[in-house]
CSV table of C-alpha atoms and ligand atoms in Angstrom, one decimal:
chain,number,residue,atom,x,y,z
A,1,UNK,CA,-7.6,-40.5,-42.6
A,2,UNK,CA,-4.2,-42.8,-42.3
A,3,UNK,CA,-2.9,-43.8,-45.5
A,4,UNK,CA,1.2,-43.9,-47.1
A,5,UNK,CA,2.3,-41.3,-49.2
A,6,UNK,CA,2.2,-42.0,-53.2
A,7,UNK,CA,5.6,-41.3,-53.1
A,8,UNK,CA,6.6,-44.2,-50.7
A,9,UNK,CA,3.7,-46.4,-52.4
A,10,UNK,CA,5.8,-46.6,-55.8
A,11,UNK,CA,9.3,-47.8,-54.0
A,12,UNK,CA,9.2,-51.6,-53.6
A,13,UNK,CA,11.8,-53.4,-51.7
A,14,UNK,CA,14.8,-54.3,-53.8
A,15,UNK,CA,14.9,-56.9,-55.5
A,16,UNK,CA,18.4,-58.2,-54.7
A,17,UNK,CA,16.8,-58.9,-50.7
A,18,UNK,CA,13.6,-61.4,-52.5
A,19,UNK,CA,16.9,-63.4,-53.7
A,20,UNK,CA,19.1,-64.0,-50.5
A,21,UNK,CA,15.2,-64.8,-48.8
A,22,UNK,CA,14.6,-67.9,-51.7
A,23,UNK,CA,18.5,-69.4,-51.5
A,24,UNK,CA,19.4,-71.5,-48.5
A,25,UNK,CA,21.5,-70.7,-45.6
A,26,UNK,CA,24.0,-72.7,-47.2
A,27,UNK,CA,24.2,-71.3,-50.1
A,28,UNK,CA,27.2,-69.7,-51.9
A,29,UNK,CA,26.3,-65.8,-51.9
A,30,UNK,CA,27.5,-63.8,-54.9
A,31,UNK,CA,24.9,-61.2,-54.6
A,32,UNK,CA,26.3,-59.2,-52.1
A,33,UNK,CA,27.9,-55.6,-53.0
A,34,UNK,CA,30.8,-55.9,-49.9
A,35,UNK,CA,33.9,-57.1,-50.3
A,36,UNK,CA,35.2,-59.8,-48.4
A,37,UNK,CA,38.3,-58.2,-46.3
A,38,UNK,CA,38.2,-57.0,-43.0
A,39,UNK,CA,38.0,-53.2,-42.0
A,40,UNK,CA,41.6,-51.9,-42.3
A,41,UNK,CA,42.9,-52.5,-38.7
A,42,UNK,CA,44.1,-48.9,-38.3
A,43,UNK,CA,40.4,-47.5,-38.8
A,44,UNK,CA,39.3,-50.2,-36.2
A,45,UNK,CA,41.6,-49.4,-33.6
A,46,UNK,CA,41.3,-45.2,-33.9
A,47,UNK,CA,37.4,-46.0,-33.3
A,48,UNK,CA,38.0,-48.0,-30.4
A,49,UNK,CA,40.6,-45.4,-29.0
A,50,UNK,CA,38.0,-42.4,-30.1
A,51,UNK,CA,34.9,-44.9,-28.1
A,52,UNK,CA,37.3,-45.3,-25.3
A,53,UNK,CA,38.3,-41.8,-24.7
A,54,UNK,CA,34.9,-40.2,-25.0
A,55,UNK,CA,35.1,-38.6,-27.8
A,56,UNK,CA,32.4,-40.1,-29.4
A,57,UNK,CA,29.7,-39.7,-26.8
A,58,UNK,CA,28.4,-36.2,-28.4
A,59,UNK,CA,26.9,-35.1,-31.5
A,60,UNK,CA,29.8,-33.5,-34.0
A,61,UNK,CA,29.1,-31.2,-36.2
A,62,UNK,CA,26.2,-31.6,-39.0
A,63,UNK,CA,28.4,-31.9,-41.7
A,64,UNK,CA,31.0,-33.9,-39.7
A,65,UNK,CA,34.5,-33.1,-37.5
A,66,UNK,CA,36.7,-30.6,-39.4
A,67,UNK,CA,39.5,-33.4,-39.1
A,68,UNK,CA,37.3,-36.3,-40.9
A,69,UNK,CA,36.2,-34.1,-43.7
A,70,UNK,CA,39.9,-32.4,-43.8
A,71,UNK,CA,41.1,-36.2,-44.5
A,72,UNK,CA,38.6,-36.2,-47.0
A,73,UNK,CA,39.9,-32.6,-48.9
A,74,UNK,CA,43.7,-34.4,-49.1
A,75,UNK,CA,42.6,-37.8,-50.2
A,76,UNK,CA,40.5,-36.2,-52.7
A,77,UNK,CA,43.5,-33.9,-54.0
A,78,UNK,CA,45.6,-36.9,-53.7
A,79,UNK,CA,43.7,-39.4,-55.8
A,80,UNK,CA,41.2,-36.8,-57.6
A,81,UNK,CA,43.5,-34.4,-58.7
A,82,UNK,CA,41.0,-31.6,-58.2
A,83,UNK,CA,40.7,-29.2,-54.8
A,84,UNK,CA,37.6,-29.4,-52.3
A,85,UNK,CA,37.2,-27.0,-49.4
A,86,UNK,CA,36.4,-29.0,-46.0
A,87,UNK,CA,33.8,-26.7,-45.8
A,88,UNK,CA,31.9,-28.0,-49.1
A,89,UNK,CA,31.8,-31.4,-47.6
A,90,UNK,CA,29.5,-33.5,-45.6
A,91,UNK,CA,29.8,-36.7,-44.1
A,92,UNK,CA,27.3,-39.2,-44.4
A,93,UNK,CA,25.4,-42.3,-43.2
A,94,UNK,CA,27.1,-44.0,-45.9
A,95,UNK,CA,26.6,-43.5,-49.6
A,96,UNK,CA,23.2,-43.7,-49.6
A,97,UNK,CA,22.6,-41.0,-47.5
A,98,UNK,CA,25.0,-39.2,-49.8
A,99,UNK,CA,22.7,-40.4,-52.8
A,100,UNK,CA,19.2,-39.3,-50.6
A,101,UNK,CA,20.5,-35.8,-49.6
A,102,UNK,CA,21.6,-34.7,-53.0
A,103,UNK,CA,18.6,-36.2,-55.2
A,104,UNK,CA,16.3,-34.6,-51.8
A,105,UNK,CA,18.0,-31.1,-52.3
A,106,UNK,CA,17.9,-31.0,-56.5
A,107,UNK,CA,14.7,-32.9,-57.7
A,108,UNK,CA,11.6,-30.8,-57.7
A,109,UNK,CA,8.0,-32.5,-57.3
A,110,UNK,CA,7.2,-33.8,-61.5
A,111,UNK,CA,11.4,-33.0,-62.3
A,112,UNK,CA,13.0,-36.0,-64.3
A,113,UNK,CA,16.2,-37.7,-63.1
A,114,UNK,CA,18.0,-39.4,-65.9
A,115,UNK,CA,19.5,-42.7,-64.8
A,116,UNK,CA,21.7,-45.5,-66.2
A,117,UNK,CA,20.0,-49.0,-67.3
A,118,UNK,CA,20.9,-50.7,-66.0
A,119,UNK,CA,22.0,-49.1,-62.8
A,120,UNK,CA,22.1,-48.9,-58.7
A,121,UNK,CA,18.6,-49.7,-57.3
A,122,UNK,CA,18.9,-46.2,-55.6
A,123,UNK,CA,18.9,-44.0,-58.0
A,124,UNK,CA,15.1,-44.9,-59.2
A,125,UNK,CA,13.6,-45.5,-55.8
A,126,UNK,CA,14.8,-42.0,-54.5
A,127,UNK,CA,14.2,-40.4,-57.8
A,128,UNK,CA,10.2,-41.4,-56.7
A,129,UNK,CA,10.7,-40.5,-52.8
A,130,UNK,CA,11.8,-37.1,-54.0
A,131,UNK,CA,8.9,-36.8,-55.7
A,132,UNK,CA,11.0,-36.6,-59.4
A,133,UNK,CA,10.3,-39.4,-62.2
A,134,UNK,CA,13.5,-41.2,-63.0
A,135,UNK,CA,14.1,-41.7,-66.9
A,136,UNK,CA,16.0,-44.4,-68.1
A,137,UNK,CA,19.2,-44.3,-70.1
A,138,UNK,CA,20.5,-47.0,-72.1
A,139,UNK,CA,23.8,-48.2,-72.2
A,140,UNK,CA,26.4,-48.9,-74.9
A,141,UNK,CA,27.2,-52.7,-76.0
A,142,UNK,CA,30.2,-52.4,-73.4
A,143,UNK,CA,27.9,-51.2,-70.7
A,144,UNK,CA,29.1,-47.5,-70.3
A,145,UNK,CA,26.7,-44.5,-70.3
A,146,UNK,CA,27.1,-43.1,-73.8
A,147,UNK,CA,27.3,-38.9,-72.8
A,148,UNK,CA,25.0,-38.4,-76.6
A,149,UNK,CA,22.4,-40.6,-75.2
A,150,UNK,CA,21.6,-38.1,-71.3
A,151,UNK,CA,22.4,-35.5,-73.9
A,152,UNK,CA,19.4,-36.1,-76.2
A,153,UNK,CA,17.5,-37.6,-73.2
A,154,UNK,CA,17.6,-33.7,-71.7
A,155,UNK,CA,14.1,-32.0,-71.3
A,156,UNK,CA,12.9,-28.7,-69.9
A,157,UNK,CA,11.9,-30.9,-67.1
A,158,UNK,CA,15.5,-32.5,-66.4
A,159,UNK,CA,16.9,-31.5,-62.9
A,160,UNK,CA,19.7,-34.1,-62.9
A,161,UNK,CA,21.6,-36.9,-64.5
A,162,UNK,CA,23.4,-39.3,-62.5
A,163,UNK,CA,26.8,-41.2,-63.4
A,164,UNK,CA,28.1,-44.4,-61.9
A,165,UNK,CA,31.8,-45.4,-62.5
A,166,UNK,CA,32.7,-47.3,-62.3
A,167,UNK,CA,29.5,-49.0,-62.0
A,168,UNK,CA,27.5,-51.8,-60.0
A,169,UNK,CA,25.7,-53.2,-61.1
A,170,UNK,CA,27.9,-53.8,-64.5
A,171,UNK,CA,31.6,-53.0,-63.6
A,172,UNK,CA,31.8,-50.6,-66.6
A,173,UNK,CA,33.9,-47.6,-66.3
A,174,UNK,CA,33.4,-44.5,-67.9
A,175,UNK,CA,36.1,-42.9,-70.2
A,176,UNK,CA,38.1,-39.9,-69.5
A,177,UNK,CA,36.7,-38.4,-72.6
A,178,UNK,CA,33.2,-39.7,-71.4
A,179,UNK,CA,33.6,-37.7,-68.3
A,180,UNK,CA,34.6,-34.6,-69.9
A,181,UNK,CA,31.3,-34.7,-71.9
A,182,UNK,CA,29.3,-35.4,-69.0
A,183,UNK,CA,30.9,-32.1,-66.9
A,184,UNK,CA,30.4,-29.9,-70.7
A,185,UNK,CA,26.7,-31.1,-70.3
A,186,UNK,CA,25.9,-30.3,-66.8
A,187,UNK,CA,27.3,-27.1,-67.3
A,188,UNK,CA,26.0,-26.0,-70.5
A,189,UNK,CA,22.4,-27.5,-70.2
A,190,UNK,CA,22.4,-26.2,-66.6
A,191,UNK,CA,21.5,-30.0,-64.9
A,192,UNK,CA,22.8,-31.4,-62.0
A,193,UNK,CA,25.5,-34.2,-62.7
A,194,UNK,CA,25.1,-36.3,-59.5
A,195,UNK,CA,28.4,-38.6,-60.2
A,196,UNK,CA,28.6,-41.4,-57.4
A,197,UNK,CA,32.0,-42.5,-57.3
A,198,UNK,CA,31.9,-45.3,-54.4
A,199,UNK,CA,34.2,-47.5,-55.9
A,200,UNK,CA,37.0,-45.2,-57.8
A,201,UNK,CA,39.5,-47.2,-56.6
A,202,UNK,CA,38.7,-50.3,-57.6
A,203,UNK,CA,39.8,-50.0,-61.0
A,204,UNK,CA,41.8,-52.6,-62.9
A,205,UNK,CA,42.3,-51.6,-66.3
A,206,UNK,CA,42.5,-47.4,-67.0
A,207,UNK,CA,41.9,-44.8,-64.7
A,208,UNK,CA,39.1,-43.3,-62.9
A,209,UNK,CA,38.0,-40.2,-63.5
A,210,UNK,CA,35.6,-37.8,-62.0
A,211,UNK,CA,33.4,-35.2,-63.8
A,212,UNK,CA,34.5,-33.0,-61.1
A,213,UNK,CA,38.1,-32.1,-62.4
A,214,UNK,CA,36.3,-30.8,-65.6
A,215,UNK,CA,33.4,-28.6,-64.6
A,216,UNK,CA,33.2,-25.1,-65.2
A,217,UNK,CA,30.2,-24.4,-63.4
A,218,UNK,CA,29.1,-25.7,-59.9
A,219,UNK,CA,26.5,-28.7,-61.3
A,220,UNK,CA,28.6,-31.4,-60.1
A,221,UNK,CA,28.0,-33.3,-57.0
A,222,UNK,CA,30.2,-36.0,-56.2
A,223,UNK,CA,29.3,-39.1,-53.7
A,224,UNK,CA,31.9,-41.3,-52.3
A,225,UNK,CA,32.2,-43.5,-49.1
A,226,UNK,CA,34.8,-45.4,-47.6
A,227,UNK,CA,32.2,-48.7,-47.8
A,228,UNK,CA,33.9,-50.4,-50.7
A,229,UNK,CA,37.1,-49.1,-50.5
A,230,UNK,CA,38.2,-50.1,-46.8
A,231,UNK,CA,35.7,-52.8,-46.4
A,232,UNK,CA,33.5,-50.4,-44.3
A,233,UNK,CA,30.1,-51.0,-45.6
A,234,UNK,CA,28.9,-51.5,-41.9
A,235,UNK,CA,30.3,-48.7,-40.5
A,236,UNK,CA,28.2,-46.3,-42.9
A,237,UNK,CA,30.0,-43.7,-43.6
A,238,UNK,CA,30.3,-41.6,-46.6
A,239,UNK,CA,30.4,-38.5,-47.8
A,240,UNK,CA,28.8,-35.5,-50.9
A,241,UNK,CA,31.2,-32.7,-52.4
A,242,UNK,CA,30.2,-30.4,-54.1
A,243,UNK,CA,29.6,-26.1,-54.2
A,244,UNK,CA,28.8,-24.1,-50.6
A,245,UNK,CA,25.3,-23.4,-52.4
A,246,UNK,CA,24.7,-27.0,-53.0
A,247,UNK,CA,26.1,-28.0,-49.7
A,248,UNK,CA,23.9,-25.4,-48.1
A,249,UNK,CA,20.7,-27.0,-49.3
A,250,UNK,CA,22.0,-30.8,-48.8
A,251,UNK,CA,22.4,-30.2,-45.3
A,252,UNK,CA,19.0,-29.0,-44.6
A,253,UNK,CA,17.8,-32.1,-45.3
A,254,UNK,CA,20.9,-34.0,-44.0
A,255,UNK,CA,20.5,-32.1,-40.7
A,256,UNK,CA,16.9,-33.3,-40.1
A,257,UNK,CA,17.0,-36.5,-41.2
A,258,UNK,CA,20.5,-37.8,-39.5
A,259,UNK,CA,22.1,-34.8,-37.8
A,260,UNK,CA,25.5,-36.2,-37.9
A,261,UNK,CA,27.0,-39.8,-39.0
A,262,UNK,CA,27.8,-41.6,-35.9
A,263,UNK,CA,30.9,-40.2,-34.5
A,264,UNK,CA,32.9,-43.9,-34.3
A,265,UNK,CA,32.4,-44.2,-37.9
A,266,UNK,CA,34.2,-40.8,-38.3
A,267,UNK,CA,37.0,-41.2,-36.5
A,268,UNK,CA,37.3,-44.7,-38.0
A,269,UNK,CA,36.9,-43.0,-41.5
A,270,UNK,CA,39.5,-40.6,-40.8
A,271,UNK,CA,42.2,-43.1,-39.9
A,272,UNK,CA,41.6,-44.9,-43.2
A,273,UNK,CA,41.6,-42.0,-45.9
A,274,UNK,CA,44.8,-40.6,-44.1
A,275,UNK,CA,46.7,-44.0,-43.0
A,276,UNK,CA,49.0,-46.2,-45.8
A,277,UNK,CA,46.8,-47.5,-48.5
A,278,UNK,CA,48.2,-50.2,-49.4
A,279,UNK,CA,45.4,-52.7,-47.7
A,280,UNK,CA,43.1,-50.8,-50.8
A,281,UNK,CA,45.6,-52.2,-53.1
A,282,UNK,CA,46.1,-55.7,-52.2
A,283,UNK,CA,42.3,-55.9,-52.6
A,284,UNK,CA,41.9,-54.5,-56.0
A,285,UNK,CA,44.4,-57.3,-56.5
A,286,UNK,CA,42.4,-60.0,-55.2
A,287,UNK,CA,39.6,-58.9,-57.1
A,288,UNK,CA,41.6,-58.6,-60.5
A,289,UNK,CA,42.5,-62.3,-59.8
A,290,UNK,CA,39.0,-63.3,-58.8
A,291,UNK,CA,37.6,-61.0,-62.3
A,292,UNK,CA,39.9,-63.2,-64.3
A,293,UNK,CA,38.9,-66.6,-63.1
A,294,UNK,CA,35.0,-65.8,-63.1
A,295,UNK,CA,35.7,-64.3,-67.2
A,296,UNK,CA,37.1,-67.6,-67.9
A,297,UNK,CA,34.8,-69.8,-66.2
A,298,UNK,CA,31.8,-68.0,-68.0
A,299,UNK,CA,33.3,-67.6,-71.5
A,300,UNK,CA,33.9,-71.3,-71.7
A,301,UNK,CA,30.7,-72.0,-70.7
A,302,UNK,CA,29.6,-70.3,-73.7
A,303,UNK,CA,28.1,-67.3,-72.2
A,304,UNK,CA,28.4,-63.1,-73.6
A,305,UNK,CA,30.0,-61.1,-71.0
A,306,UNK,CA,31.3,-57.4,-71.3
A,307,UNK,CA,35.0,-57.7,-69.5
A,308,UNK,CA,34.4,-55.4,-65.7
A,309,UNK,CA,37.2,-53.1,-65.7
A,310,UNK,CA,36.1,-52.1,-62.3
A,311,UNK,CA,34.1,-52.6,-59.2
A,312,UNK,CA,33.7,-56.4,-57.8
A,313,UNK,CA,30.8,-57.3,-60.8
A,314,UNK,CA,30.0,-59.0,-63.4
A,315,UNK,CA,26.9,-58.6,-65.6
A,316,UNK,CA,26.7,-61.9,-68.7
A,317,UNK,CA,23.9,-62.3,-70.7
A,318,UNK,CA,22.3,-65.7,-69.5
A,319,UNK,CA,19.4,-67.6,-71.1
A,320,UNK,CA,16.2,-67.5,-69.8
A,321,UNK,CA,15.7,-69.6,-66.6
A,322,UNK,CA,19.7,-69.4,-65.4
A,323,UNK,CA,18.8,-67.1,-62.3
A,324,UNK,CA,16.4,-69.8,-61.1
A,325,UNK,CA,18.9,-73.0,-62.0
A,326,UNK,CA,21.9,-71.3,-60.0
A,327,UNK,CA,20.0,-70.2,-56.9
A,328,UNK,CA,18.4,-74.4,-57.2
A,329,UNK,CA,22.2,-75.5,-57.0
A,330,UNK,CA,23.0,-73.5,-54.0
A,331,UNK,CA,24.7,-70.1,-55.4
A,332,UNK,CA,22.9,-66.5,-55.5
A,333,UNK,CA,23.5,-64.3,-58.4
A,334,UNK,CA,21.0,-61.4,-58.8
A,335,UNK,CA,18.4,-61.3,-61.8
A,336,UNK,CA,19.9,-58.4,-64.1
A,337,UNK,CA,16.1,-57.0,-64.0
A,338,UNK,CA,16.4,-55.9,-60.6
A,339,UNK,CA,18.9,-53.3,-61.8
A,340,UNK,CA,16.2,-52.1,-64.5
A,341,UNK,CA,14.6,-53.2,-67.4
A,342,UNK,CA,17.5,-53.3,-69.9
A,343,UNK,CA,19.0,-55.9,-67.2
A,344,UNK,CA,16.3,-58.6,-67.7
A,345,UNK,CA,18.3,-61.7,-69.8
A,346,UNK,CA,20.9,-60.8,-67.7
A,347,UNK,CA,22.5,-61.7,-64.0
A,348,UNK,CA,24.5,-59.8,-62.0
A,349,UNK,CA,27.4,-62.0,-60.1
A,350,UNK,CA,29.7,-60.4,-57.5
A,351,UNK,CA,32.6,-62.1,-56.9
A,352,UNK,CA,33.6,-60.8,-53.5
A,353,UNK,CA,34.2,-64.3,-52.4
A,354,UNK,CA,37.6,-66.1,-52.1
A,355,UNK,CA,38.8,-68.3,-55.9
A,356,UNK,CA,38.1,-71.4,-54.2
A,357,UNK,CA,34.2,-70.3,-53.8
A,358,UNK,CA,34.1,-68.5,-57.3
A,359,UNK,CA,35.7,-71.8,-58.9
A,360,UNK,CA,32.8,-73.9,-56.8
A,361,UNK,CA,30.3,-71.6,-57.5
A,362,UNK,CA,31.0,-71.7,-61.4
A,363,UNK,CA,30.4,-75.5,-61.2
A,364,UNK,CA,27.1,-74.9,-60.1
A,365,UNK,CA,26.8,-71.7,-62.8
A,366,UNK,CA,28.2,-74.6,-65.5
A,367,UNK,CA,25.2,-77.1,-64.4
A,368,UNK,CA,22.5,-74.5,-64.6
A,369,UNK,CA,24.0,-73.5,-68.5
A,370,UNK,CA,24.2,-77.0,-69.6
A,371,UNK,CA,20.6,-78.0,-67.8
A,372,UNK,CA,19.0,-74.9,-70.2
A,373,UNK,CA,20.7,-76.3,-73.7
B,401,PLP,C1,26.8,-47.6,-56.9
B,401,PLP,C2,26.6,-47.6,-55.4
B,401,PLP,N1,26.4,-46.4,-54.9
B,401,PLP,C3,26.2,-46.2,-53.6
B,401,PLP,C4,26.1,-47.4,-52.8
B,401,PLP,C5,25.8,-47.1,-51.3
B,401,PLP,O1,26.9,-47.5,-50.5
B,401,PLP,P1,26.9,-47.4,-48.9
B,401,PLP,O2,27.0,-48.7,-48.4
B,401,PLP,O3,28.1,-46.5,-48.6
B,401,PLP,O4,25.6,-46.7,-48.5
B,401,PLP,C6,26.2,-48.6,-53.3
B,401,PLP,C7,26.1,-49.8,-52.4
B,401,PLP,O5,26.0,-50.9,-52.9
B,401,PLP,C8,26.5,-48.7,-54.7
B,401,PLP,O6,26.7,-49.9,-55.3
């Protein structure tokens, strides 16, 4: 008899897509989770060049070409301060392949998943295609993951906790001393600290930090990607560290579900975590000035918002009915619900768009508050 698997039956498309579908093709989009910059020209050309010469007409090896993922080790004892073997890598299909082989390789059928709440559409949806039943975590006033809270949240049946900083869909970023606790309890309660670092380097006040560099024990897996960072989100490429056990088991499933990410992407990735950085940082300065303008334009409209310290989000608490008045007037901000429960009554707004938009678009954000008083 055909029929869908249970697991599959209990992921609905995300909720972010239902919006772009109801706002007009004219509409100002601040819903979307890629910045605005071009792909870093040096990662363009080596792809061409890699295209051009043939090197990218055969599979590479599962976990990617010993040159991409060596790229990977130095950035990662560059800007991470903590060693990774090229062998304990694998490169991804972006991210979120990142995110499906590690939950894929830890969560047991009936396991729990404990997972921020707000938090990245992912983690719950692959939480359920693994078969695992994602638990909510609430979040402090300021939006960070309070390590007490997973910590009291731990059961028998607990296989993993996952971190997000800094975070979509809130901007929040996690403490030093917060990330300290969170390697002491994924070593001492024997759980699987899944810390998805995607946009480290977008950072504008403090430092990131990674669970990683304080770990005794192997239960950390750390995704990254070079989709926020260099602008590559189409390219999808990305990338897990973590232990040769873990690594082992992630690339059974990695193996048979992608074989290898596609070879231009690598070669493109490569150029970018080795070439000069400074395109990451004129970004993260764009956005700082972009965070600034959208603060001020939403505090003086009288709405609560938590200051982003990272990422490209925001995440104020709006009254009932402001999703539905800005998408009327032409802008697309996300329903905070679509993030989780604790995100209903608010809205997530990304502002990977130029000042001149964000300014227009807060016109329209300014209407829909005043329309609701
Ligand atoms: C927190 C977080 N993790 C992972 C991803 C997946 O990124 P990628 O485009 O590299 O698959 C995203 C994308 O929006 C994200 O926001």
């Amino acid at each position: 008899m055909t029929g869908f698997s249970s697991r599959v039956e209990q992921v609905s498309i995300s909720g972010i897509r239902k919006v772009f579908e109801a706002a007009g093709e004219d509409a100002i989009n601040l819903g979307l989770g890629q910045p605005d910059f071009p792909t870093p020209e040096h990662a363009r050309t080596a792809a061409v060049e890699a295209i051009e010469s043939g090197a990218t007409d055969a599979y590479t090896s599962n976990k990617g070409t010993i040159e991409l993922r060596e790229a990977i080790a130095e950035k990662t004892a560059r800007d991470n301060g903590y060693d990774v073997d090229p062998a304990h890598l694998i490169a991804t299909a972006g991210g979120s392949e990142a995110l499906h082989v590690a939950i894929e390789a830890h969560v047991d059928a009936g396991q729990e998943v404990l997972i921020p709440d707000p938090g990245f559409v992912s983690y719950e949806a692959l939480t359920h295609l693994a078969g695992g039943t994602p638990v909510p975590v609430d979040l402090r006033e300021d939006l960070t993951m309070d390590p007490a809270d997973v910590e009291a949240a731990i059961t028998d049946d607990t296989a993993m906790f996952v971190v997000c900083s800094p975070a979509n869909p809130t901007g929040a970023v996690q403490s030093e001393d917060d990330m300290r606790e969170f390697a002491r309890i994924a070593d001492e309660h024997d759980v699987v600290c899944l810390s998805d670092e995607v946009y480290e380097r977008i950072v504008f006040e403090g430092a990131h930090h990674s669970p990683m560099q304080f770990a005794e024990t192997d239960n950390v897996v750390v995704v990254n990607a070079c989709s926020k960072t260099y602008s590559m989100t189409g390219w999808r490429l990305g990338w897990v560290a973590a232990s040769n056990r873990r690594i082992e088991r992630m690339l059974r499933v990695h193996q048979y579900a992608q074989a290898c990410a596609a070879a231009p992407s690598q070669f493109a990735a490569e150029a970018a975590l080795s070439g000069p950085q400074d395109v990451v940082d004129e970004m993260v300065g764009a956005f700082a000035e972009r965070r600034d303008v959208l603060l001020d334009g939403l505090t003086d409209m009288g709405l609560d918002v938590p200051t982003p310290k990272g990422a490209f989000y925001a995440m104020p608490r709006v009254p009932d009915g402001w999703v539905d008045e800005v998408i009327d007037r032409g802008v697309v901000v996300v329903p905070g619900d679509a993030f989780g429960a604790n995100g209903a009554g608010h809205a997530r707004i990304s502002y990977a768009v130029d000042v001149e938009t964000l300014k227009e678009a807060l016109e329209a954000m300014r209407g829909a508050t005043n329309a609701l008083q």
